[in-house]
Amino acid sequence: MTNFLSLADVSNIDALIQSGLDAKANPFADQHLGKNKTIGMIFFNSSLRTRMSTQKAAQNLGMNVMTMNVGQDSWGLEMEEGVLMNGDKAEHVREAAAVMGRYCNIIGIRAFAELKDRDKDYREQVMHQFAKYARVPIVNLESATRHPLQSLADCITIEEAKLKSSLIPARPKVVLTWLPHFKPLPQAVANSFSEWMNARDVEFVITHPEGYELAPEFVGNARVTHNQDEAFEGADFIYGKNWSSYAHYGQVLTQDSSWAVTMADLRLTNNGKFMHCLPVRRNLKVADEVLDSPQSLVIEQAANREWSAQAVLKEILITM
Ligand code: CP
């Protein structure tokens, strides 16, 4: 693996999931791989899980870690080519990425969608500019359209739950449900989860209010319904997430609280497990009773971020 920008960079998902499970069972087995290697983690946006889990994973592999918040710790970065830099961004990505590529063997980048210009966000300019100018492997720590480290952790969590419970079928029913929120959030987590579920042996259903259709390339072969109750019937996994509209780009079209997940909703499922990438606003998107129930996997899911990051970093390090 050279870059980890999306599922397209993964040659064998089953092997990558197993590598994550192996790392969980034996975290320090590959400490030699990262010796004298450095990962730089560049954040254009806030993070708790991605920042801590990726740092921990890199350290488990023996790597050195440097972290920077762009615009706070460093200069603001200009991404556009050929512009007159007379604004508030003091450094161009051409120099910044090239310099970071000299200090780091791998660079991880978090850069969310701005939700103003859909074409610009979906071009993934920040990831591609860093990949072009840094000349070292780039790891997506959540970009404008995808969050593949999260999706890999989600797959690890589903496989782990299947191993632990004989009640979950080999081909489980997995439902991605939109949740209400007053703020416009990116589609990245929902896009990515859909992309990865389309590549897994699951019955995959997406449910959301009208107007919240994801981009067709991410919906893939999923069944889409606007009836949340019908979607939940017999489900083994409920994956909750809010996202803003793709068609009416970046807009909040409804805040209908009936889409929040409660225990009454979970009772429609096959003792379904509840998943969410976190952070989650309690009782706005998901009821306390769900998050605090034995059916919630959210903490284990977040814990598995360490093992998804470790599997990906290992895959890159073995090519160096
Ligand atoms: N799920 C996730 O990526 O969490 P953070 O935004 O806290 O990193």
mmCIF file of C-alpha atoms and ligand atoms in Angstrom:
data_model
loop_
_atom_site.group_PDB
_atom_site.id
_atom_site.type_symbol
_atom_site.label_atom_id
_atom_site.label_comp_id
_atom_site.label_asym_id
_atom_site.label_seq_id
_atom_site.Cartn_x
_atom_site.Cartn_y
_atom_site.Cartn_z
ATOM 1 C CA MET A 1 0.000 0.000 0.000
ATOM 2 C CA THR A 2 1.442 3.425 -0.939
ATOM 3 C CA ASN A 3 -1.384 5.784 0.042
ATOM 4 C CA PHE A 4 -4.508 5.123 2.130
ATOM 5 C CA LEU A 5 -6.953 7.664 0.746
ATOM 6 C CA SER A 6 -9.946 5.391 0.153
ATOM 7 C CA LEU A 7 -11.083 1.780 -0.192
ATOM 8 C CA ALA A 8 -9.537 1.804 -3.684
ATOM 9 C CA ASP A 9 -6.094 1.638 -2.015
ATOM 10 C CA VAL A 10 -6.961 -1.660 -0.264
ATOM 11 C CA SER A 11 -6.113 -4.842 -2.172
ATOM 12 C CA ASN A 12 -7.631 -7.301 0.348
ATOM 13 C CA ILE A 13 -10.205 -6.029 2.880
ATOM 14 C CA ASP A 14 -10.485 -9.367 4.720
ATOM 15 C CA ALA A 15 -6.699 -9.443 5.228
ATOM 16 C CA LEU A 16 -6.680 -5.830 6.467
ATOM 17 C CA ILE A 17 -9.500 -6.556 8.946
ATOM 18 C CA GLN A 18 -7.637 -9.663 10.159
ATOM 19 C CA SER A 19 -4.449 -7.584 10.499
ATOM 20 C CA GLY A 20 -6.387 -5.188 12.769
ATOM 21 C CA LEU A 21 -7.681 -8.094 14.872
ATOM 22 C CA ASP A 22 -4.146 -9.524 15.071
ATOM 23 C CA ALA A 23 -2.791 -6.138 16.213
ATOM 24 C CA LYS A 24 -5.476 -6.016 18.906
ATOM 25 C CA ALA A 25 -4.412 -9.458 20.161
ATOM 26 C CA ASN A 26 -0.692 -8.652 20.022
ATOM 27 C CA PRO A 27 -0.113 -4.868 19.761
ATOM 28 C CA PHE A 28 3.701 -4.824 19.878
ATOM 29 C CA ALA A 29 4.529 -7.733 17.551
ATOM 30 C CA ASP A 30 5.633 -5.396 14.739
ATOM 31 C CA GLN A 31 7.564 -2.778 16.725
ATOM 32 C CA HIS A 32 10.597 -3.239 14.468
ATOM 33 C CA LEU A 33 8.700 -2.045 11.373
ATOM 34 C CA GLY A 34 8.492 1.593 12.478
ATOM 35 C CA LYS A 35 11.912 1.923 14.097
ATOM 36 C CA ASN A 36 13.532 5.217 13.017
ATOM 37 C CA LYS A 37 10.443 6.087 10.946
ATOM 38 C CA THR A 38 8.325 9.202 11.547
ATOM 39 C CA ILE A 39 4.655 9.932 10.920
ATOM 40 C CA GLY A 40 3.503 13.568 10.722
ATOM 41 C CA MET A 41 -0.174 14.102 11.496
ATOM 42 C CA ILE A 42 -1.612 17.316 10.043
ATOM 43 C CA PHE A 43 -4.998 18.510 11.323
ATOM 44 C CA PHE A 44 -7.059 21.196 9.593
ATOM 45 C CA ASN A 45 -9.967 20.244 11.948
ATOM 46 C CA SER A 46 -10.559 19.050 15.513
ATOM 47 C CA SER A 47 -10.176 15.421 16.546
ATOM 48 C CA LEU A 48 -10.126 13.218 19.626
ATOM 49 C CA ARG A 49 -10.239 9.598 18.414
ATOM 50 C CA THR A 50 -8.335 9.923 15.144
ATOM 51 C CA ARG A 51 -5.540 11.878 16.732
ATOM 52 C CA MET A 52 -5.049 9.648 19.770
ATOM 53 C CA SER A 53 -5.666 6.277 18.113
ATOM 54 C CA THR A 54 -3.366 6.951 15.152
ATOM 55 C CA GLN A 55 -0.609 8.214 17.454
ATOM 56 C CA LYS A 56 -0.993 5.114 19.640
ATOM 57 C CA ALA A 57 -0.967 2.810 16.613
ATOM 58 C CA ALA A 58 2.188 4.453 15.257
ATOM 59 C CA GLN A 59 3.879 4.116 18.644
ATOM 60 C CA ASN A 60 2.844 0.445 18.861
ATOM 61 C CA LEU A 61 4.734 0.013 15.581
ATOM 62 C CA GLY A 62 7.799 1.774 16.981
ATOM 63 C CA MET A 63 7.323 5.032 15.028
ATOM 64 C CA ASN A 64 8.060 8.600 16.080
ATOM 65 C CA VAL A 65 5.032 10.904 15.881
ATOM 66 C CA MET A 66 4.743 14.647 15.134
ATOM 67 C CA THR A 67 1.354 16.374 15.197
ATOM 68 C CA MET A 68 0.401 19.820 13.935
ATOM 69 C CA ASN A 69 -2.804 21.867 13.852
ATOM 70 C CA VAL A 70 -2.679 23.849 10.610
ATOM 71 C CA GLY A 71 -3.302 27.555 11.067
ATOM 72 C CA GLN A 72 -2.801 27.350 14.856
ATOM 73 C CA ASP A 73 0.620 25.693 15.211
ATOM 74 C CA SER A 74 1.672 26.408 11.628
ATOM 75 C CA TRP A 75 1.060 28.976 8.895
ATOM 76 C CA GLY A 76 -2.243 28.907 7.073
ATOM 77 C CA LEU A 77 -1.817 26.900 3.844
ATOM 78 C CA GLU A 78 -2.823 27.983 0.329
ATOM 79 C CA MET A 79 -4.024 25.060 -1.819
ATOM 80 C CA GLU A 80 -4.838 26.821 -5.098
ATOM 81 C CA GLU A 81 -2.229 26.956 -7.867
ATOM 82 C CA GLY A 82 -1.050 30.172 -9.494
ATOM 83 C CA VAL A 83 -2.749 32.557 -7.088
ATOM 84 C CA LEU A 84 -1.527 35.905 -5.769
ATOM 85 C CA MET A 85 -0.968 35.098 -2.099
ATOM 86 C CA ASN A 86 -2.055 38.426 -0.634
ATOM 87 C CA GLY A 87 -4.619 36.942 1.779
ATOM 88 C CA ASP A 88 -4.332 35.368 5.233
ATOM 89 C CA LYS A 89 -2.562 32.170 4.069
ATOM 90 C CA ALA A 90 1.191 32.682 4.429
ATOM 91 C CA GLU A 91 2.499 29.422 2.931
ATOM 92 C CA HIS A 92 1.730 27.383 -0.174
ATOM 93 C CA VAL A 93 1.143 23.627 -0.008
ATOM 94 C CA ARG A 94 3.891 23.183 -2.645
ATOM 95 C CA GLU A 95 6.566 24.182 -0.126
ATOM 96 C CA ALA A 96 4.804 23.021 3.045
ATOM 97 C CA ALA A 97 4.095 19.484 1.782
ATOM 98 C CA ALA A 98 7.545 19.162 0.193
ATOM 99 C CA VAL A 99 9.226 20.173 3.473
ATOM 100 C CA MET A 100 7.016 17.875 5.585
ATOM 101 C CA GLY A 101 7.855 15.047 3.189
ATOM 102 C CA ARG A 102 11.533 15.548 4.075
ATOM 103 C CA TYR A 103 10.822 15.233 7.811
ATOM 104 C CA CYS A 104 8.248 12.421 7.673
ATOM 105 C CA ASN A 105 8.095 8.932 6.157
ATOM 106 C CA ILE A 106 4.276 8.974 6.255
ATOM 107 C CA ILE A 107 1.906 11.959 6.469
ATOM 108 C CA GLY A 108 -1.643 11.703 7.851
ATOM 109 C CA ILE A 109 -4.062 14.512 6.978
ATOM 110 C CA ARG A 110 -7.458 15.553 8.306
ATOM 111 C CA ALA A 111 -9.260 18.124 6.134
ATOM 112 C CA PHE A 112 -13.072 18.241 6.280
ATOM 113 C CA ALA A 113 -15.450 19.422 3.573
ATOM 114 C CA GLU A 114 -16.121 23.155 3.671
ATOM 115 C CA LEU A 115 -19.729 22.448 2.491
ATOM 116 C CA LYS A 116 -19.828 25.555 0.266
ATOM 117 C CA ASP A 117 -18.787 24.245 -3.151
ATOM 118 C CA ARG A 118 -19.680 20.578 -3.789
ATOM 119 C CA ASP A 119 -17.387 20.131 -6.793
ATOM 120 C CA LYS A 120 -14.463 21.584 -4.885
ATOM 121 C CA ASP A 121 -15.054 19.363 -1.836
ATOM 122 C CA TYR A 122 -15.555 16.232 -3.941
ATOM 123 C CA ARG A 123 -12.289 16.934 -5.839
ATOM 124 C CA GLU A 124 -10.413 16.251 -2.554
ATOM 125 C CA GLN A 125 -7.951 19.044 -3.281
ATOM 126 C CA VAL A 126 -6.084 18.923 0.058
ATOM 127 C CA MET A 127 -5.387 15.159 -0.098
ATOM 128 C CA HIS A 128 -4.300 15.308 -3.711
ATOM 129 C CA GLN A 129 -2.080 18.357 -3.271
ATOM 130 C CA PHE A 130 -0.274 16.705 -0.347
ATOM 131 C CA ALA A 131 0.056 13.410 -2.272
ATOM 132 C CA LYS A 132 1.501 15.355 -5.211
ATOM 133 C CA TYR A 133 4.022 17.500 -3.354
ATOM 134 C CA ALA A 134 4.980 15.515 -0.215
ATOM 135 C CA ARG A 135 6.172 12.477 -2.195
ATOM 136 C CA VAL A 136 5.637 10.165 0.812
ATOM 137 C CA PRO A 137 2.620 7.928 1.574
ATOM 138 C CA ILE A 138 -0.487 9.870 2.621
ATOM 139 C CA VAL A 139 -3.044 8.513 5.104
ATOM 140 C CA ASN A 140 -6.567 9.941 5.092
ATOM 141 C CA LEU A 141 -7.488 10.948 8.666
ATOM 142 C CA GLU A 142 -10.930 12.099 7.312
ATOM 143 C CA SER A 143 -11.172 14.066 4.141
ATOM 144 C CA ALA A 144 -13.959 16.024 2.471
ATOM 145 C CA THR A 145 -15.698 12.894 1.186
ATOM 146 C CA ARG A 146 -14.332 9.883 3.102
ATOM 147 C CA HIS A 147 -13.180 8.573 6.495
ATOM 148 C CA PRO A 148 -11.635 5.196 5.616
ATOM 149 C CA LEU A 149 -9.815 4.608 8.934
ATOM 150 C CA GLN A 150 -13.235 4.888 10.593
ATOM 151 C CA SER A 151 -14.805 2.520 8.068
ATOM 152 C CA LEU A 152 -12.076 -0.059 8.609
ATOM 153 C CA ALA A 153 -12.632 0.170 12.392
ATOM 154 C CA ASP A 154 -16.371 -0.253 11.718
ATOM 155 C CA CYS A 155 -15.693 -3.418 9.700
ATOM 156 C CA ILE A 156 -13.417 -4.752 12.460
ATOM 157 C CA THR A 157 -16.167 -4.029 15.015
ATOM 158 C CA ILE A 158 -18.817 -5.858 12.973
ATOM 159 C CA GLU A 159 -16.572 -8.901 12.455
ATOM 160 C CA GLU A 160 -15.698 -8.944 16.156
ATOM 161 C CA ALA A 161 -19.393 -8.772 17.139
ATOM 162 C CA LYS A 162 -20.147 -11.660 14.777
ATOM 163 C CA LEU A 163 -17.374 -13.742 16.388
ATOM 164 C CA LYS A 164 -18.770 -12.994 19.861
ATOM 165 C CA SER A 165 -22.467 -13.727 19.166
ATOM 166 C CA SER A 166 -24.044 -16.768 17.541
ATOM 167 C CA LEU A 167 -27.260 -14.698 17.163
ATOM 168 C CA ILE A 168 -25.684 -12.563 14.417
ATOM 169 C CA PRO A 169 -25.913 -14.301 11.016
ATOM 170 C CA ALA A 170 -22.890 -14.759 8.748
ATOM 171 C CA ARG A 171 -24.511 -12.261 6.346
ATOM 172 C CA PRO A 172 -25.925 -9.648 8.729
ATOM 173 C CA LYS A 173 -28.423 -6.915 7.934
ATOM 174 C CA VAL A 174 -26.654 -3.552 8.352
ATOM 175 C CA VAL A 175 -28.645 -0.298 8.339
ATOM 176 C CA LEU A 176 -27.149 3.173 7.948
ATOM 177 C CA THR A 177 -29.633 5.681 9.357
ATOM 178 C CA TRP A 178 -29.580 9.471 9.114
ATOM 179 C CA LEU A 179 -29.911 11.208 12.497
ATOM 180 C CA PRO A 180 -31.204 14.746 13.174
ATOM 181 C CA HIS A 181 -28.841 17.660 13.880
ATOM 182 C CA PHE A 182 -29.145 21.447 13.712
ATOM 183 C CA LYS A 183 -25.666 21.928 12.180
ATOM 184 C CA PRO A 184 -24.668 20.988 8.628
ATOM 185 C CA LEU A 185 -22.177 18.106 8.821
ATOM 186 C CA PRO A 186 -20.147 16.542 5.980
ATOM 187 C CA GLN A 187 -21.192 13.332 4.225
ATOM 188 C CA ALA A 188 -17.715 11.764 4.683
ATOM 189 C CA VAL A 189 -18.488 9.142 7.346
ATOM 190 C CA ALA A 190 -21.750 8.076 5.690
ATOM 191 C CA ASN A 191 -20.110 7.976 2.234
ATOM 192 C CA SER A 192 -17.218 5.918 3.478
ATOM 193 C CA PHE A 193 -19.339 3.504 5.524
ATOM 194 C CA SER A 194 -21.529 2.927 2.443
ATOM 195 C CA GLU A 195 -18.503 2.397 0.248
ATOM 196 C CA TRP A 196 -17.067 -0.237 2.595
ATOM 197 C CA MET A 197 -20.408 -1.963 3.279
ATOM 198 C CA ASN A 198 -20.948 -2.306 -0.467
ATOM 199 C CA ALA A 199 -17.710 -4.290 -0.539
ATOM 200 C CA ARG A 200 -18.739 -6.602 2.341
ATOM 201 C CA ASP A 201 -21.037 -9.634 2.403
ATOM 202 C CA VAL A 202 -23.934 -7.899 4.172
ATOM 203 C CA GLU A 203 -27.547 -6.930 3.435
ATOM 204 C CA PHE A 204 -27.047 -3.160 3.345
ATOM 205 C CA VAL A 205 -29.898 -0.659 3.741
ATOM 206 C CA ILE A 206 -29.681 3.151 3.936
ATOM 207 C CA THR A 207 -32.552 5.135 5.463
ATOM 208 C CA HIS A 208 -32.902 8.926 5.530
ATOM 209 C CA PRO A 209 -35.495 11.656 4.977
ATOM 210 C CA GLU A 210 -36.125 12.816 1.398
ATOM 211 C CA GLY A 211 -33.419 15.157 0.153
ATOM 212 C CA TYR A 212 -30.569 13.417 1.996
ATOM 213 C CA GLU A 213 -29.596 10.995 -0.794
ATOM 214 C CA LEU A 214 -25.859 10.328 -0.807
ATOM 215 C CA ALA A 215 -23.893 10.580 -4.054
ATOM 216 C CA PRO A 216 -24.782 7.581 -6.274
ATOM 217 C CA GLU A 217 -21.188 6.314 -6.359
ATOM 218 C CA PHE A 218 -21.359 5.836 -2.580
ATOM 219 C CA VAL A 219 -24.907 4.405 -2.418
ATOM 220 C CA GLY A 220 -23.809 1.615 -4.769
ATOM 221 C CA ASN A 221 -26.078 -1.430 -4.445
ATOM 222 C CA ALA A 222 -27.619 -0.423 -1.108
ATOM 223 C CA ARG A 223 -31.418 -0.469 -0.761
ATOM 224 C CA VAL A 224 -32.585 3.056 0.115
ATOM 225 C CA THR A 225 -35.803 3.749 2.020
ATOM 226 C CA HIS A 226 -37.336 6.819 3.654
ATOM 227 C CA ASN A 227 -39.133 4.596 6.189
ATOM 228 C CA GLN A 228 -36.809 4.192 9.169
ATOM 229 C CA ASP A 229 -39.062 1.700 11.017
ATOM 230 C CA GLU A 230 -39.241 -0.569 7.977
ATOM 231 C CA ALA A 231 -35.443 -0.361 7.558
ATOM 232 C CA PHE A 232 -34.844 -1.312 11.194
ATOM 233 C CA GLU A 233 -36.969 -4.498 11.066
ATOM 234 C CA GLY A 234 -34.706 -7.512 11.635
ATOM 235 C CA ALA A 235 -31.499 -5.447 11.480
ATOM 236 C CA ASP A 236 -28.376 -6.826 13.172
ATOM 237 C CA PHE A 237 -26.470 -3.520 13.136
ATOM 238 C CA ILE A 238 -27.788 0.068 13.201
ATOM 239 C CA TYR A 239 -25.175 2.654 12.184
ATOM 240 C CA GLY A 240 -26.325 6.177 13.091
ATOM 241 C CA LYS A 241 -24.894 9.338 11.528
ATOM 242 C CA ASN A 242 -26.065 12.806 10.595
ATOM 243 C CA TRP A 243 -25.083 14.327 7.267
ATOM 244 C CA SER A 244 -26.136 17.443 5.385
ATOM 245 C CA SER A 245 -27.797 17.287 1.980
ATOM 246 C CA TYR A 246 -25.696 16.320 -1.044
ATOM 247 C CA ALA A 247 -28.319 17.462 -3.587
ATOM 248 C CA HIS A 248 -28.920 20.804 -1.824
ATOM 249 C CA TYR A 249 -25.285 20.885 -0.949
ATOM 250 C CA GLY A 250 -24.443 21.461 2.705
ATOM 251 C CA GLN A 251 -28.014 22.394 3.706
ATOM 252 C CA VAL A 252 -30.009 21.199 6.734
ATOM 253 C CA LEU A 253 -33.409 20.333 5.214
ATOM 254 C CA THR A 254 -35.065 18.977 8.369
ATOM 255 C CA GLN A 255 -34.324 18.449 12.044
ATOM 256 C CA ASP A 256 -37.192 15.947 12.486
ATOM 257 C CA SER A 257 -36.546 14.500 15.955
ATOM 258 C CA SER A 258 -38.445 11.293 15.121
ATOM 259 C CA TRP A 259 -35.270 10.182 13.275
ATOM 260 C CA ALA A 260 -33.290 10.093 16.556
ATOM 261 C CA VAL A 261 -32.652 6.505 17.706
ATOM 262 C CA THR A 262 -34.432 5.333 20.877
ATOM 263 C CA MET A 263 -34.852 1.919 22.540
ATOM 264 C CA ALA A 264 -38.311 1.699 20.945
ATOM 265 C CA ASP A 265 -36.548 1.846 17.568
ATOM 266 C CA LEU A 266 -33.977 -0.769 18.583
ATOM 267 C CA ARG A 267 -36.792 -3.123 19.622
ATOM 268 C CA LEU A 268 -37.731 -3.378 15.919
ATOM 269 C CA THR A 269 -34.335 -4.961 15.205
ATOM 270 C CA ASN A 270 -32.880 -8.447 15.684
ATOM 271 C CA ASN A 271 -31.393 -7.411 19.039
ATOM 272 C CA GLY A 272 -29.451 -5.006 16.792
ATOM 273 C CA LYS A 273 -26.168 -3.478 17.883
ATOM 274 C CA PHE A 274 -25.942 0.320 17.753
ATOM 275 C CA MET A 275 -22.895 1.940 16.152
ATOM 276 C CA HIS A 276 -21.788 5.577 15.787
ATOM 277 C CA CYS A 277 -18.358 6.995 14.936
ATOM 278 C CA LEU A 278 -18.509 9.586 17.765
ATOM 279 C CA PRO A 279 -18.626 12.333 18.855
ATOM 280 C CA VAL A 280 -22.390 12.067 19.375
ATOM 281 C CA ARG A 281 -24.801 14.606 20.848
ATOM 282 C CA ARG A 282 -26.799 12.635 23.410
ATOM 283 C CA ASN A 283 -30.598 12.838 23.192
ATOM 284 C CA LEU A 284 -30.416 15.004 20.067
ATOM 285 C CA LYS A 285 -29.333 12.164 17.767
ATOM 286 C CA VAL A 286 -29.383 9.113 20.039
ATOM 287 C CA ALA A 287 -31.145 8.540 23.375
ATOM 288 C CA ASP A 288 -29.077 7.985 26.538
ATOM 289 C CA GLU A 289 -30.815 4.620 26.958
ATOM 290 C CA VAL A 290 -29.390 3.409 23.625
ATOM 291 C CA LEU A 291 -25.835 4.654 24.173
ATOM 292 C CA ASP A 292 -25.787 3.211 27.699
ATOM 293 C CA SER A 293 -27.376 -0.122 26.759
ATOM 294 C CA PRO A 294 -25.533 -3.427 26.209
ATOM 295 C CA GLN A 295 -26.574 -3.099 22.542
ATOM 296 C CA SER A 296 -24.278 -0.088 22.047
ATOM 297 C CA LEU A 297 -20.893 -0.792 20.436
ATOM 298 C CA VAL A 298 -19.726 2.834 20.295
ATOM 299 C CA ILE A 299 -16.873 2.540 22.821
ATOM 300 C CA GLU A 300 -15.522 -0.703 21.348
ATOM 301 C CA GLN A 301 -15.872 0.859 17.893
ATOM 302 C CA ALA A 302 -13.762 3.860 18.978
ATOM 303 C CA ALA A 303 -11.252 1.521 20.645
ATOM 304 C CA ASN A 304 -10.936 -0.332 17.342
ATOM 305 C CA ARG A 305 -9.695 2.865 15.691
ATOM 306 C CA GLU A 306 -6.292 2.024 17.171
ATOM 307 C CA TRP A 307 -6.260 -1.338 15.382
ATOM 308 C CA SER A 308 -7.524 -0.016 12.071
ATOM 309 C CA ALA A 309 -4.765 2.621 12.098
ATOM 310 C CA GLN A 310 -2.189 0.001 13.060
ATOM 311 C CA ALA A 311 -3.257 -2.325 10.236
ATOM 312 C CA VAL A 312 -2.966 0.496 7.689
ATOM 313 C CA LEU A 313 0.368 1.856 8.951
ATOM 314 C CA LYS A 314 1.796 -1.668 9.016
ATOM 315 C CA GLU A 315 0.694 -2.233 5.415
ATOM 316 C CA ILE A 316 2.497 0.953 4.359
ATOM 317 C CA LEU A 317 5.617 0.313 6.470
ATOM 318 C CA ILE A 318 6.218 -3.171 5.032
ATOM 319 C CA THR A 319 6.621 -1.601 1.573
ATOM 320 C CA MET A 320 9.388 0.771 2.773
HETATM 321 N N1 CP B 1 -14.723 9.348 14.785
HETATM 322 C C1 CP B 1 -13.735 10.256 14.712
HETATM 323 O O1 CP B 1 -13.073 10.412 13.678
HETATM 324 O O2 CP B 1 -13.534 10.950 15.864
HETATM 325 P P1 CP B 1 -12.667 12.283 15.979
HETATM 326 O O3 CP B 1 -13.340 13.313 15.091
HETATM 327 O O4 CP B 1 -12.711 12.664 17.442
HETATM 328 O O5 CP B 1 -11.289 12.002 15.501
#
